[in-house]
Amino acid sequence: MIQASWIAVLLATTICAYQLGSGVLFLLLPICAFGLLANRMLRMVVDMSREKAERDGRHFEELSHYISEQERTRHDLEISEEKFRNAFDHASVGMALVSMSGNIIKVNAAFAELLGVDECELLGTDFTSLMPADAVDPHRRELTKLFYGAVRSTQIEQCLYRKDRETVWALWNASRNPGDLNDEAHYIFQFQDITDKKRAEQQIVHDALHDGLTGLPNRILFVDRVQVAFRRAQRGFNINFAVCYLDFDRFKLVNDSYGHEAGDKLLVEIAERIKSVLRTNDTVARFGGDEFALLIEEMADADDVVTTLERIRQEIARPFEADAKPVYFTASIGVAPWSLDYERPEQLLRDADTALYHAKRSGRNRYEFFSQELRETTVNYLQSDTDLREAVYSNQFRAFYQPIVNIATGVLAGFEALIRWDHPRRGLVSPSEFIPIAEETGLIFPIGEWMLRESCCQLSDWRHAHPNADDLWVSVNVSAKQFKDVDLVGLVTDVLAKSGLPAHLLKLELTETAMADNIDHLVDVMLRLKDIGVRLSIDDFGTGYSGLSHLHRLPLDSLKIDRAFVSRINTGESDEIIRTIVTLARSLDLEVIAEGVENDEQLEHLLLLDCQLGQGYYYSRPVDAASAETFVAKRSTERSVPALAHRHQLETASTREIF
């Protein structure tokens, strides 16, 4: 608008100059130029004012917006802080603010309740004072990571003390708050109670390492402690220790007689008695059944072990109670003391077990220390076991027969069949060497069956070959295991049917000591055997006491007097025992066989004591089938041959050189 006005003035000046003359024009031109300059300057001032006004307006708008944002931020912060306080105070998990030096700044109600204290009691407290000593170092390691920014947060399982000094477990989460101008840096801790979870886990671990019945360590934990003791001894701490295996003799009878519940109660009491004897640094463990193990540590010498074992035996010797009745136990114990010869802990366990085995084989109710001799015996046993299995597979057994003679007439009455092992390297092996192994390994079943079939078939062949042998009988030893664990009646029935031997010519012998276990089952099997016509005999009678109490219940045909009494027959005591046995047998209508007859003096005494049958070297050693058949062939049916004179008739058939 201003520019347009000046254009109008300039136009008017030009018209005036044209009308009034050029002199006026020169007078008016400077005035016009000054006007134009003033107009331009005015326009610049106006533009600058306008721009300043615009800038001031924008600044005002920005300032207003900033102030609004600050107000909004302050409001949001207040809301956020209020929310944090509410979340902190009312959180269901425990929370604590802890200074960088480790002192508690603030806690919430959940954390105070977790520890069973008031909130104010915790303020200013060093947080590590709430933890067991072994938890402090792991706690500090995690805080160090937070402090140096290695991690933004951390989480571990933390054990804490309650006010009553009980412990609680918490899942501990921690993070670092760097703080601001008004707030120092601090840690934020969160705690979630996991006590029930930890207890459940600990119970699982405990159950995995302890016996469920007695609460004692089990095999896994025991082996671990043996390994620890072994490493300590190897490092040269001059600490000796010993591993012991303990097994109760005939504990199975308790379960069979009183039931497993009574047996379990006795095992718990046994465990308590053993624990009462041991020191706090010793260990007793239960491996199962009635098998226990002991770790005796920090012993001076073997005498320390002996002292401990004697005290254990004394505790066990005191009567226990089952079904309101006293029960007595004995125990067999194997001991393996540590020495520098051992390279691995497992070798100690092995040798303790070996020593236990020998303690049981040596008569039970004793302890046996492991030695190199025992190891050699064990190696020999394992070799014998291997060889015996091969013997069963390749039929290396031989049947030998020892005559049983009528003492009064000297006439052959029958044979006892005796098994021998014809070992390919050792030659003939006595049954006393391999029958115990066969009993333990179960090989007694195939061996016993072979012997039964062989004896019955052999006697059946002799009866067909020799008319005067129609009333000869054969006596075969039967293991107690065969009576208990197989269908002996079915086996005997099958053998008799296939061999063609009349049942009354087979006599089965059972040792007196075998009657100690499960007499009711034994009587039942005997009655069934009697029903098919088989005769029954007790071998080695007089060596045990159980037979006397059960004798009237057993359907027997004969008793065999043990050779130990016959060998001392010239003493008054043995004479009286034999007389008592003969009198007892006569009252029960049983025949009596004397074992181990070796000379005329013994034979004369047996005649005077009215013993009916005799067996021993006086007549013949056990011989093979071919030699035994000569006895059958020479057998006389006459009953008037003098007993002493008849010996000379048999000497020609004797084969003493076989053994």
XYZ file of C-alpha atoms in Angstrom:
659
model
C 0.000 0.000 0.000
C 2.863 2.340 0.908
C 4.606 1.464 -2.347
C 1.499 2.348 -4.351
C 1.240 5.787 -2.679
C 4.808 6.624 -3.575
C 4.168 5.641 -7.160
C 1.232 8.053 -7.179
C 3.390 10.888 -5.758
C 6.064 10.255 -8.345
C 3.486 10.389 -11.117
C 2.044 13.686 -9.808
C 5.524 15.209 -9.598
C 6.234 14.276 -13.162
C 3.014 15.930 -14.334
C 3.814 19.150 -12.374
C 7.295 19.283 -13.789
C 5.904 18.967 -17.249
C 3.467 21.801 -16.672
C 5.687 24.101 -14.542
C 8.991 23.481 -16.129
C 12.168 21.355 -15.643
C 13.465 23.522 -12.776
C 10.735 22.317 -10.535
C 11.574 18.772 -11.562
C 15.088 19.049 -10.230
C 13.728 20.407 -6.994
C 11.223 17.605 -6.562
C 13.506 14.619 -7.447
C 15.580 14.574 -4.207
C 12.418 14.847 -2.235
C 11.012 11.846 -4.066
C 14.230 9.840 -3.614
C 14.256 10.535 0.131
C 10.679 9.496 0.305
C 11.403 6.290 -1.477
C 14.306 5.518 0.904
C 12.206 6.290 3.925
C 9.516 4.047 2.565
C 11.972 1.189 2.131
C 13.332 1.580 5.663
C 9.869 1.709 7.084
C 9.013 -1.433 5.215
C 12.079 -3.201 6.667
C 11.174 -2.088 10.178
C 7.672 -3.411 9.710
C 8.972 -6.742 8.404
C 11.394 -7.083 11.300
C 8.675 -6.322 13.800
C 6.443 -8.835 12.204
C 9.128 -11.540 12.276
C 9.959 -10.780 15.922
C 6.324 -10.991 16.805
C 6.107 -14.334 15.039
C 9.215 -15.608 16.866
C 7.915 -14.449 20.199
C 4.680 -16.172 19.492
C 6.369 -19.429 18.613
C 8.604 -19.226 21.720
C 5.591 -18.613 23.868
C 3.854 -21.581 22.337
C 6.930 -23.794 22.905
C 7.326 -22.569 26.478
C 3.696 -23.205 27.155
C 3.993 -26.684 25.664
C 7.139 -27.388 27.711
C 5.469 -26.224 30.893
C 2.492 -28.411 30.067
C 4.768 -31.394 29.404
C 6.631 -30.838 32.662
C 3.390 -30.668 34.531
C 2.236 -33.803 32.814
C 5.581 -35.567 33.543
C 5.505 -34.511 37.184
C 1.959 -35.757 37.446
C 2.836 -39.044 35.735
C 5.867 -39.439 38.018
C 3.735 -38.844 41.064
C 1.265 -41.420 39.778
C 4.132 -43.838 38.991
C 5.647 -43.372 42.415
C 2.278 -43.875 43.999
C 1.765 -47.023 41.959
C 5.260 -48.295 42.942
C 4.569 -47.593 46.614
C 1.249 -49.376 46.374
C 2.799 -52.280 44.456
C 5.736 -52.430 46.885
C 3.643 -52.222 50.029
C 0.882 -54.586 48.950
C 2.838 -57.071 46.841
C 2.146 -60.722 47.614
C 5.875 -61.461 47.375
C 8.425 -60.083 49.793
C 10.253 -56.958 48.666
C 13.125 -54.920 50.094
C 15.135 -51.891 49.060
C 18.767 -52.370 50.047
C 21.524 -49.789 49.931
C 24.694 -50.369 47.953
C 26.445 -51.051 51.266
C 23.977 -53.844 52.040
C 21.727 -52.189 54.645
C 17.963 -52.526 54.406
C 16.259 -49.223 53.487
C 12.668 -50.347 53.192
C 10.713 -53.619 53.301
C 7.127 -54.497 52.604
C 4.672 -56.381 54.788
C 5.043 -59.645 52.839
C 8.781 -59.755 53.486
C 8.342 -58.954 57.182
C 5.721 -61.687 57.419
C 8.037 -64.121 55.629
C 10.635 -63.603 58.375
C 8.111 -63.321 61.218
C 9.177 -59.778 62.275
C 7.834 -56.218 62.236
C 8.883 -54.062 59.300
C 10.617 -51.517 61.519
C 12.839 -54.220 63.027
C 14.510 -54.783 59.671
C 15.301 -51.171 58.738
C 19.031 -50.444 58.836
C 19.873 -54.136 59.259
C 22.756 -55.645 57.294
C 20.958 -57.980 54.919
C 23.617 -60.710 55.203
C 22.763 -61.073 58.907
C 19.501 -62.707 57.817
C 21.314 -65.548 56.039
C 23.203 -68.656 57.167
C 26.970 -68.276 56.915
C 27.289 -70.594 53.920
C 24.781 -68.497 51.932
C 26.609 -65.158 52.279
C 29.306 -65.690 49.655
C 26.903 -66.758 46.849
C 24.739 -63.736 47.728
C 27.650 -61.304 47.477
C 28.863 -62.784 44.204
C 25.487 -62.072 42.610
C 25.455 -58.478 43.926
C 28.943 -57.909 42.524
C 27.655 -58.811 39.064
C 24.860 -56.246 39.468
C 27.182 -53.557 40.823
C 29.543 -53.704 37.837
C 26.744 -54.048 35.319
C 27.663 -57.555 34.246
C 23.967 -58.441 34.460
C 20.817 -56.334 34.678
C 19.148 -58.700 37.151
C 19.921 -61.939 38.936
C 17.999 -64.783 40.503
C 19.044 -67.544 42.923
C 17.461 -69.651 45.651
C 18.189 -68.021 48.989
C 17.990 -69.442 52.511
C 16.972 -66.927 55.206
C 16.541 -67.007 58.982
C 13.220 -66.259 60.576
C 13.037 -64.460 63.906
C 12.616 -67.854 65.630
C 15.838 -69.012 63.826
C 13.896 -71.416 61.683
C 14.962 -71.279 58.045
C 12.845 -70.414 55.032
C 13.729 -70.745 51.381
C 12.962 -67.973 48.911
C 13.472 -67.437 45.211
C 15.532 -64.211 45.314
C 15.355 -61.757 42.413
C 17.610 -58.700 42.524
C 18.088 -55.680 40.259
C 19.977 -52.369 40.585
C 18.251 -48.969 40.615
C 20.837 -46.302 39.625
C 18.891 -43.521 41.432
C 18.602 -39.816 40.489
C 19.369 -36.383 41.969
C 17.029 -36.957 44.879
C 17.539 -40.702 45.295
C 20.743 -42.707 45.821
C 21.444 -45.902 43.907
C 20.108 -49.042 45.607
C 19.140 -52.659 45.034
C 15.596 -53.939 44.665
C 15.113 -57.425 46.130
C 12.088 -59.665 45.606
C 11.452 -62.891 47.529
C 9.015 -65.664 46.673
C 8.520 -68.282 49.391
C 9.591 -71.724 48.040
C 10.056 -73.471 51.395
C 7.523 -76.217 50.638
C 9.134 -76.831 47.249
C 12.625 -77.051 48.774
C 11.438 -79.376 51.519
C 9.838 -81.609 48.923
C 13.073 -81.616 46.925
C 15.107 -82.315 50.044
C 12.767 -85.170 50.921
C 13.223 -86.644 47.459
C 17.003 -86.408 47.812
C 16.813 -87.868 51.331
C 14.657 -90.762 50.146
C 17.087 -91.429 47.298
C 19.981 -91.712 49.753
C 18.332 -93.326 52.785
C 16.569 -96.546 53.639
C 12.816 -96.067 53.825
C 12.322 -98.398 56.791
C 15.130 -97.511 59.202
C 16.102 -94.036 57.962
C 19.726 -95.171 57.716
C 21.915 -94.284 54.727
C 21.431 -96.672 51.830
C 24.036 -98.246 49.578
C 24.447 -95.132 47.387
C 25.176 -92.799 50.297
C 27.336 -95.379 52.061
C 29.519 -95.876 48.980
C 29.871 -92.093 48.656
C 31.088 -91.799 52.268
C 33.522 -94.655 51.734
C 34.902 -92.796 48.723
C 35.372 -89.639 50.825
C 37.169 -91.603 53.564
C 39.297 -93.319 50.929
C 40.426 -90.008 49.393
C 41.256 -88.564 52.808
C 43.345 -91.599 53.685
C 45.125 -91.445 50.334
C 46.046 -87.805 50.881
C 48.086 -88.877 53.878
C 46.046 -87.617 56.814
C 47.147 -90.682 58.816
C 43.492 -91.643 59.174
C 42.652 -95.330 59.027
C 39.186 -96.697 58.488
C 37.459 -100.010 57.917
C 34.439 -101.189 55.959
C 32.300 -103.886 57.577
C 29.424 -105.911 56.161
C 26.964 -107.357 58.676
C 24.355 -110.031 58.006
C 21.991 -111.604 60.539
C 22.008 -115.385 60.763
C 18.686 -116.998 59.843
C 16.727 -113.749 59.992
C 14.371 -115.190 57.379
C 12.944 -117.444 60.085
C 11.540 -114.367 61.841
C 9.587 -113.315 58.754
C 8.403 -116.870 58.204
C 7.361 -117.312 61.841
C 6.009 -113.893 62.867
C 5.361 -112.124 59.576
C 7.099 -109.308 57.716
C 5.580 -106.583 59.888
C 7.258 -108.055 62.965
C 10.445 -108.484 60.969
C 10.391 -104.807 59.966
C 9.963 -103.716 63.591
C 12.943 -105.831 64.575
C 15.046 -104.304 61.788
C 14.245 -100.803 63.075
C 15.278 -101.813 66.594
C 18.437 -103.466 65.263
C 19.336 -100.244 63.455
C 18.875 -98.228 66.655
C 21.045 -100.614 68.669
C 23.868 -100.465 66.145
C 23.668 -96.647 65.979
C 23.876 -96.457 69.767
C 27.250 -98.223 69.670
C 28.882 -96.220 66.888
C 30.526 -92.825 67.235
C 29.091 -89.753 65.541
C 31.674 -89.836 62.739
C 30.979 -93.507 61.951
C 28.277 -94.633 59.523
C 25.814 -97.508 59.591
C 23.808 -98.197 56.448
C 21.158 -100.709 55.455
C 21.485 -102.314 52.054
C 18.210 -104.217 52.186
C 16.757 -107.178 54.045
C 18.931 -107.888 57.068
C 22.125 -106.647 55.388
C 23.884 -103.732 57.073
C 27.193 -101.998 56.399
C 29.476 -100.088 58.757
C 32.099 -97.437 58.059
C 34.368 -97.117 61.091
C 36.575 -94.037 60.740
C 39.571 -92.558 62.549
C 40.625 -95.831 64.118
C 44.066 -96.314 65.593
C 44.404 -99.985 64.647
C 42.432 -103.195 64.139
C 41.769 -103.435 67.879
C 39.482 -100.401 67.586
C 37.369 -102.281 65.055
C 37.299 -105.382 67.229
C 36.145 -103.322 70.216
C 33.317 -101.788 68.186
C 32.250 -105.125 66.727
C 32.222 -106.787 70.141
C 29.973 -104.043 71.468
C 27.647 -104.532 68.496
C 27.522 -108.277 69.117
C 26.690 -107.644 72.767
C 23.833 -105.353 71.762
C 22.512 -107.879 69.285
C 22.823 -110.725 71.807
C 20.251 -109.047 74.054
C 16.803 -110.514 73.347
C 14.444 -108.767 70.982
C 10.693 -109.080 71.210
C 8.385 -110.360 68.498
C 4.724 -111.090 69.161
C 5.380 -110.680 72.903
C 7.996 -113.419 72.737
C 11.766 -113.127 73.131
C 13.764 -113.559 69.931
C 17.534 -114.013 69.821
C 19.880 -113.191 66.973
C 23.465 -113.706 65.988
C 25.321 -111.889 63.236
C 28.126 -112.659 60.829
C 30.458 -109.762 60.016
C 33.112 -109.273 57.345
C 35.784 -106.603 57.843
C 38.072 -104.944 55.285
C 40.535 -102.464 56.903
C 41.979 -99.795 54.615
C 45.595 -100.122 53.537
C 47.890 -98.569 50.940
C 47.456 -101.695 48.826
C 43.985 -100.546 47.800
C 43.694 -98.514 44.616
C 39.911 -97.978 44.511
C 37.173 -97.760 47.169
C 35.209 -100.502 45.431
C 37.931 -102.986 46.345
C 37.243 -102.440 50.055
C 33.548 -103.143 49.532
C 34.392 -106.266 47.595
C 36.770 -107.567 50.247
C 34.357 -106.850 53.114
C 31.748 -108.901 51.273
C 34.286 -111.688 50.778
C 35.128 -111.675 54.482
C 31.413 -111.821 55.346
C 30.971 -114.830 53.093
C 33.773 -116.655 54.869
C 32.379 -115.702 58.286
C 29.082 -117.346 57.343
C 30.786 -120.398 55.890
C 32.911 -120.745 59.028
C 29.904 -121.283 61.255
C 28.201 -117.867 61.541
C 28.012 -115.703 64.694
C 31.547 -114.414 64.141
C 33.543 -111.704 62.409
C 36.225 -112.327 59.840
C 38.969 -109.917 58.736
C 39.847 -109.974 55.080
C 43.242 -111.405 54.178
C 45.103 -112.493 51.091
C 44.334 -116.115 51.969
C 40.614 -115.335 51.867
C 41.044 -113.744 48.455
C 42.779 -116.846 47.159
C 40.019 -118.976 48.627
C 37.451 -116.815 46.867
C 39.286 -117.049 43.572
C 39.403 -120.808 43.964
C 35.703 -120.816 44.784
C 34.868 -118.875 41.634
C 37.010 -121.233 39.597
C 35.309 -124.214 41.202
C 31.928 -122.671 40.445
C 32.903 -122.279 36.796
C 34.302 -125.798 36.625
C 31.219 -127.210 38.366
C 28.911 -125.660 35.806
C 31.014 -127.212 33.068
C 30.827 -130.531 34.929
C 27.024 -130.415 34.906
C 27.016 -129.567 31.213
C 29.490 -132.303 30.194
C 28.408 -134.938 32.767
C 31.674 -135.307 34.701
C 30.043 -136.956 37.718
C 30.431 -140.561 38.811
C 28.352 -142.626 41.184
C 30.206 -144.641 43.864
C 28.614 -147.166 46.191
C 29.458 -148.155 49.757
C 28.008 -151.441 51.080
C 25.635 -151.435 54.057
C 25.775 -154.789 55.859
C 23.673 -156.629 58.414
C 25.960 -156.565 61.485
C 24.586 -159.792 62.961
C 24.805 -161.916 59.788
C 27.302 -160.081 57.597
C 24.893 -160.212 54.648
C 24.870 -157.272 52.204
C 21.632 -155.323 52.744
C 22.096 -152.413 50.364
C 24.316 -149.546 49.234
C 24.671 -145.875 49.906
C 25.149 -144.057 46.619
C 27.857 -141.384 46.886
C 28.609 -138.881 44.136
C 32.123 -138.036 42.961
C 33.283 -135.360 40.544
C 35.710 -136.707 37.952
C 37.545 -133.431 37.389
C 39.555 -133.361 34.115
C 42.641 -131.929 35.899
C 42.216 -132.773 39.574
C 40.837 -136.289 39.236
C 38.164 -137.497 41.656
C 36.894 -134.680 43.876
C 35.147 -135.390 47.188
C 31.548 -134.132 47.535
C 32.582 -132.186 50.643
C 34.394 -129.806 48.276
C 31.736 -129.190 45.660
C 28.355 -129.933 47.273
C 28.434 -126.691 49.377
C 29.132 -124.744 46.169
C 26.324 -126.589 44.412
C 23.979 -125.743 47.313
C 24.787 -122.034 47.089
C 24.624 -121.764 43.310
C 21.529 -123.922 42.777
C 23.490 -126.524 40.822
C 22.425 -129.021 43.475
C 19.167 -129.513 41.576
C 20.584 -130.914 38.315
C 23.339 -132.736 40.230
C 20.866 -134.264 42.680
C 18.531 -135.324 39.891
C 21.394 -136.974 37.975
C 22.505 -138.887 41.070
C 18.977 -140.080 41.795
C 18.417 -141.338 38.253
C 21.857 -142.942 38.014
C 21.505 -144.825 41.328
C 18.032 -146.124 40.627
C 18.941 -147.252 37.107
C 22.109 -148.961 38.392
C 20.297 -150.925 41.103
C 17.586 -151.865 38.627
C 20.280 -153.238 36.286
C 21.850 -155.279 39.126
C 18.480 -156.746 40.060
C 17.949 -157.927 36.502
C 21.475 -159.342 36.258
C 21.572 -161.071 39.665
C 18.556 -163.030 40.931
C 19.806 -162.914 44.541
C 19.702 -159.057 44.513
C 15.930 -158.709 44.398
C 15.722 -157.221 47.917
C 18.800 -154.964 47.771
C 18.063 -151.284 48.275
C 19.952 -148.100 47.532
C 20.173 -145.055 49.756
C 20.535 -141.646 48.063
C 21.314 -138.365 49.829
C 18.838 -135.586 49.135
C 19.598 -131.926 49.779
C 17.344 -129.867 52.016
C 16.987 -127.468 49.073
C 15.544 -130.281 46.987
C 12.952 -130.903 49.678
C 12.013 -127.226 49.769
C 12.382 -125.844 46.266
C 11.442 -128.521 43.732
C 8.672 -131.033 43.201
C 10.666 -133.842 44.767
C 7.685 -136.215 44.806
C 7.109 -135.703 41.098
C 10.808 -136.189 40.344
C 11.039 -139.435 42.369
C 7.872 -140.783 40.775
C 9.286 -140.131 37.303
C 12.679 -141.691 38.168
C 11.105 -144.857 39.572
C 8.825 -145.213 36.564
C 11.646 -144.846 34.043
C 14.157 -147.016 35.917
C 11.684 -149.758 36.775
C 12.909 -149.879 40.397
C 10.273 -150.731 43.034
C 9.667 -147.743 45.306
C 10.437 -149.634 48.543
C 14.000 -150.291 47.345
C 14.797 -146.568 47.238
C 15.737 -144.893 50.496
C 16.178 -141.110 50.631
C 18.525 -139.679 53.260
C 18.167 -136.220 54.766
C 20.611 -134.731 57.270
C 19.328 -133.928 60.738
C 20.388 -130.291 60.496
C 18.160 -129.843 57.430
C 15.125 -130.245 59.700
C 15.783 -126.855 61.310
C 13.981 -124.972 58.522
C 10.248 -125.245 57.834
C 9.544 -128.563 59.512
C 5.878 -128.490 58.464
C 6.753 -128.442 54.772
C 9.344 -131.168 55.331
C 6.803 -133.458 57.000
C 4.305 -132.857 54.190
C 6.837 -133.848 51.502
C 7.900 -136.916 53.515
C 4.314 -138.116 53.862
C 3.757 -137.802 50.133
C 6.937 -139.793 49.467
C 5.783 -142.473 51.884
C 2.498 -142.649 50.007
C 4.331 -143.791 46.870
C 6.332 -146.373 48.883
C 9.733 -144.685 49.210
C 11.642 -145.254 52.458
C 13.169 -142.379 54.416
C 16.192 -142.036 56.666
C 17.880 -139.383 58.812
C 21.631 -139.117 58.191
C 24.216 -138.068 60.828
C 21.686 -138.509 63.619
C 22.828 -137.183 66.991
C 24.828 -134.237 65.643
C 21.935 -131.810 66.069
C 19.218 -131.222 68.599
C 16.337 -130.324 66.322
C 15.779 -133.949 65.311
C 14.908 -135.054 68.831
C 12.029 -132.602 69.154
C 10.574 -133.416 65.716
C 11.450 -137.104 65.451
C 7.998 -138.344 66.449
C 6.442 -136.275 63.606
C 8.642 -137.630 60.825
C 7.533 -140.722 58.855
C 10.977 -142.374 58.989
C 12.217 -145.896 58.367
C 15.741 -145.671 59.756
C 18.333 -143.587 61.610
C 22.022 -143.338 60.826
C 24.327 -142.941 63.825
C 27.025 -140.396 63.007
C 30.580 -141.744 62.621
C 31.767 -139.373 65.371
C 30.011 -141.574 67.975
C 31.126 -144.849 66.401
C 34.788 -143.736 66.356
C 34.630 -143.222 70.163
C 32.519 -146.259 70.830
C 34.901 -147.634 73.474
C 34.187 -144.618 75.689
C 31.359 -144.730 78.149
C 29.760 -141.533 76.841
C 29.519 -142.709 73.214
C 28.232 -146.117 74.263
C 25.461 -144.447 76.199
C 24.544 -142.168 73.290
C 24.403 -145.085 70.853
C 22.362 -147.142 73.322
C 19.947 -144.236 73.709
C 19.593 -143.841 69.932
C 19.008 -147.591 69.471
C 16.427 -147.616 72.253
C 14.701 -144.573 70.787
C 14.699 -146.123 67.315
C 13.296 -149.401 68.621
C 10.466 -147.549 70.353
C 9.633 -145.844 67.047
C 10.034 -149.098 65.062
C 13.052 -147.767 63.128
C 16.130 -149.635 62.005
C 19.547 -148.256 63.002
C 22.592 -147.954 60.737
C 26.019 -147.217 62.222
C 28.378 -145.204 59.999
C 32.158 -145.274 60.125
C 32.687 -148.901 61.239
C 36.415 -149.506 60.863
C 37.569 -152.326 63.214
C 36.540 -155.452 65.091
C 36.258 -153.654 68.422
C 33.692 -151.210 67.086
C 31.756 -154.027 65.454
C 31.625 -156.049 68.681
C 30.351 -153.036 70.630
C 27.661 -152.406 67.998
C 26.569 -156.033 68.234
C 26.296 -155.740 72.015
C 24.291 -152.513 71.627
C 21.886 -154.315 69.254
C 22.641 -152.082 66.262
C 21.237 -153.736 63.135
C 23.216 -152.392 60.154
C 26.779 -151.160 59.665
C 28.645 -149.185 57.040
C 32.311 -148.253 56.874
C 35.845 -149.130 55.839
C 35.581 -152.334 57.879
C 33.455 -153.646 55.023
C 34.592 -151.499 52.105
C 35.370 -148.016 51.018
C 33.030 -146.454 48.443
C 33.727 -148.111 45.078
C 32.687 -147.582 41.495
C 29.742 -149.433 39.934
C 31.845 -152.219 38.455
C 33.512 -153.024 41.783
C 30.229 -152.706 43.669
C 28.695 -155.310 41.385
C 31.172 -157.897 42.680
C 29.584 -157.455 46.115
C 26.194 -158.101 44.547
C 27.462 -161.190 42.712
C 29.027 -162.662 45.889
C 26.044 -161.842 48.036
C 24.776 -164.875 49.975
C 21.137 -165.383 50.745
C 22.053 -167.320 53.887
C 21.504 -165.473 57.189
C 23.868 -167.542 59.375
C 27.274 -166.270 58.222
C 29.172 -164.833 61.258
C 29.641 -161.130 60.979
C 33.361 -161.064 61.707
C 34.091 -163.976 59.402
C 32.095 -162.396 56.597
C 34.593 -159.552 56.453
C 37.163 -161.897 54.905
C 34.713 -162.823 52.168
C 34.338 -159.171 51.233
C 38.013 -158.241 51.374
C 38.624 -159.780 47.972
C 36.127 -157.347 46.460
C 37.378 -154.313 48.349
C 39.054 -151.682 46.208
C 40.802 -149.502 48.753
C 43.227 -148.274 46.134
C 40.486 -146.340 44.332
C 40.587 -143.549 46.929
